[in-house]
Short mmCIF file of C-alpha atoms in Angstrom, two decimals:
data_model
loop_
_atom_site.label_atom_id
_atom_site.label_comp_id
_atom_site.label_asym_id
_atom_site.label_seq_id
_atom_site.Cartn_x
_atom_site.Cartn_y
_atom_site.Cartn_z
CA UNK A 13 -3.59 9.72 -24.50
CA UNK A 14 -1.00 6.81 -23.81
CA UNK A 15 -0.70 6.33 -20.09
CA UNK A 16 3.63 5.39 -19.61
CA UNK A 17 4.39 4.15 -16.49
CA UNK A 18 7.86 3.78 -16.09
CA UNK A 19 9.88 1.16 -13.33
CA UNK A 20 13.14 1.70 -12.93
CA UNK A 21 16.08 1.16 -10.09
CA UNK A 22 16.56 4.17 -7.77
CA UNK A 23 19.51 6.36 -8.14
CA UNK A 24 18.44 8.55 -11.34
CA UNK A 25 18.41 12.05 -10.47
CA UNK A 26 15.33 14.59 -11.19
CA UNK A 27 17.28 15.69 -14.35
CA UNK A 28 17.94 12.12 -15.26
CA UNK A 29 14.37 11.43 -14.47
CA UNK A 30 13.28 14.43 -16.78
CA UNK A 31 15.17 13.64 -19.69
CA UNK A 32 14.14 10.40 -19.74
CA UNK A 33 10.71 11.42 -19.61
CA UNK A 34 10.88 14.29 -22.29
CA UNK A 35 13.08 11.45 -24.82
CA UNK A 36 9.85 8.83 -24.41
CA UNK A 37 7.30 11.78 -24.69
CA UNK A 38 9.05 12.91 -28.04
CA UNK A 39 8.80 9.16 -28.94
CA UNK A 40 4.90 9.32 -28.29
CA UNK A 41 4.36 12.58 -30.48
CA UNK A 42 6.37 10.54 -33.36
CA UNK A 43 4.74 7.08 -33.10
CA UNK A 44 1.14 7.90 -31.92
CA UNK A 45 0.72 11.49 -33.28
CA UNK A 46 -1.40 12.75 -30.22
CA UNK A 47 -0.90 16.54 -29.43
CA UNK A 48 2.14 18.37 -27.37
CA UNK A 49 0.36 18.21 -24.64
CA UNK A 50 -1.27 14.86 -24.48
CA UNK A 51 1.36 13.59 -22.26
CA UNK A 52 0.72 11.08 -18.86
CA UNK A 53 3.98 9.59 -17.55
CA UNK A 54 4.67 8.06 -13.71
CA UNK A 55 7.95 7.01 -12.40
CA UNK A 56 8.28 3.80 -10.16
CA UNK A 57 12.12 3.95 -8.30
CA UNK A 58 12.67 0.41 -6.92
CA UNK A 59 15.50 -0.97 -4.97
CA UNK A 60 17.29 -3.42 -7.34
CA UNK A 61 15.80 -6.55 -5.27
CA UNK A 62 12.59 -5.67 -6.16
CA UNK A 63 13.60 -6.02 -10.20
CA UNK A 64 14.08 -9.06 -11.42
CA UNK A 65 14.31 -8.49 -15.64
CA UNK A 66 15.82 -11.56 -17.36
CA UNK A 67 15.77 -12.02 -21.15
CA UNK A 68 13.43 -15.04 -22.15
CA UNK A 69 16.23 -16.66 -23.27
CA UNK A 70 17.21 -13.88 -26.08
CA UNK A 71 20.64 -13.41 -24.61
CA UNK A 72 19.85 -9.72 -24.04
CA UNK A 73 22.36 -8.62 -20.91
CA UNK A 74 20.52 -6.15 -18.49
CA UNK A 75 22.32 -3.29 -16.74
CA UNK A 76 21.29 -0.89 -13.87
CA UNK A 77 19.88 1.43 -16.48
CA UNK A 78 16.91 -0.89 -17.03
CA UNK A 79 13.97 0.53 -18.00
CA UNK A 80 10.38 -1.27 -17.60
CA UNK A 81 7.94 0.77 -19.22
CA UNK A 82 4.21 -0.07 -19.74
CA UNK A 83 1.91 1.65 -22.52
CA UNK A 84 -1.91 1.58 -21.48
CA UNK A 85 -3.28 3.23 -24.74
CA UNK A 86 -6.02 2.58 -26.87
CA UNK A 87 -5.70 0.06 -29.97
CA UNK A 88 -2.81 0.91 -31.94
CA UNK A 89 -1.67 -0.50 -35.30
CA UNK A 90 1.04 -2.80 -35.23
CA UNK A 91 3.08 -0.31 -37.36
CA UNK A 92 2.54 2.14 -34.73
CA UNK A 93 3.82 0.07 -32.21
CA UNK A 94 6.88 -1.21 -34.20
CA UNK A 95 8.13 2.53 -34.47
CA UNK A 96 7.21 3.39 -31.11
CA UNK A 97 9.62 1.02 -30.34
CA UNK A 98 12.25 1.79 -32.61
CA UNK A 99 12.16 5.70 -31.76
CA UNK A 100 12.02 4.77 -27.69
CA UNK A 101 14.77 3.42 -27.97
CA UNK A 102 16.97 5.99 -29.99
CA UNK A 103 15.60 8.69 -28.07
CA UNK A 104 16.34 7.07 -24.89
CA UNK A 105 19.79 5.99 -26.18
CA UNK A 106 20.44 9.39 -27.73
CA UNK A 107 19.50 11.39 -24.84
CA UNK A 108 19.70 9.34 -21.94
CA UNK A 109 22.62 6.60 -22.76
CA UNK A 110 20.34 3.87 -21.95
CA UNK A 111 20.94 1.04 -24.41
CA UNK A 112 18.25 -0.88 -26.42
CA UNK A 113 18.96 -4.18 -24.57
CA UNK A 114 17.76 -2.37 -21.29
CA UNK A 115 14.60 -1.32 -22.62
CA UNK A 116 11.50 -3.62 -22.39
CA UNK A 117 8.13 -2.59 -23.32
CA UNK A 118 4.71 -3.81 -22.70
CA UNK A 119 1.52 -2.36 -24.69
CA UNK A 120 -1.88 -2.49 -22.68
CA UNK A 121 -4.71 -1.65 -24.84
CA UNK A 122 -8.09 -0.57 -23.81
CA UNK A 123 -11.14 1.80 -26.02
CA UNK A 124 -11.31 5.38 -25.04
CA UNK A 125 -14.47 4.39 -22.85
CA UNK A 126 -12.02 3.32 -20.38
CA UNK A 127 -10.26 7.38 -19.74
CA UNK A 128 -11.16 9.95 -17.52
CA UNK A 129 -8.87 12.60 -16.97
CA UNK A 130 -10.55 14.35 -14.51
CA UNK A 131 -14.10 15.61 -12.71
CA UNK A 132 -15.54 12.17 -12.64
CA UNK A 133 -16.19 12.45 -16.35
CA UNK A 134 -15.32 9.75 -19.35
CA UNK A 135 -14.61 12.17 -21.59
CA UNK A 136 -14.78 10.62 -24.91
CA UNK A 137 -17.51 9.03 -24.12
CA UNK A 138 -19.23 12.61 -23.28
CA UNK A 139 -17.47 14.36 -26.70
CA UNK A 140 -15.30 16.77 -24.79
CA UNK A 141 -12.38 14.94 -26.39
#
């Protein structure tokens, strides 16, 4: 049920944009074990003024392959996270060529009282899921 919403600079095209997708959704099934089809990604292109990604003062050099990606998911252990990570990054990196330095990640937790995914319905809270 992770929720990845992805901000990137324009340019990628649609099969860019798909493999990108499919490498973090085969991250998701390996960190989070959720099923196949448990899978909720959006794509935000932005011109490259509208991005500014430094490094905190880590020394981490950005390219125009950045990758912003936010994960609004419910609580998830620390271990979970860590490999989520970790496997992002490789699969992005293996599949994409994006490097780990342009991938930053920010986790945004909420309970599964806060879903609906669809008909005006909180479904966990009503035991369909």
């Amino acid at each position: 049920m992770p929720l990845l919403m992805f901000d990137v600079l324009e340019g990628r095209s649609e099969a860019e944009t798909k493999t990108m997708l499919d490498a973090a959704h085969r991250a998701v099934l390996t960190a989070f074990k959720v099923p196949e089809r448990d899978r909720y990604q959006i794509v935000h292109e932005n011109k490259p003024y509208q991005m500014v990604i430094q490094d905190t003062g880590l020394g981490i050099e950005r390219t125009e392959k950045i990758v912003v990606l936010r994960v609004f998911t419910s609580p998830r252990s620390a271990e979970q996270k860590a490999l989520f990570l970790t496997e992002l990054c490789r699969e992005l990196h293996d599949a994409c060529d994006i490097a780990p330095s342009d991938v930053m990640v920010s986790f945004i937790n909420n309970d599964r009282s806060d879903w609906s995914f669809g008909n005006g319905v909180a479904q966990y809270l009503t035991g369909e899921l």
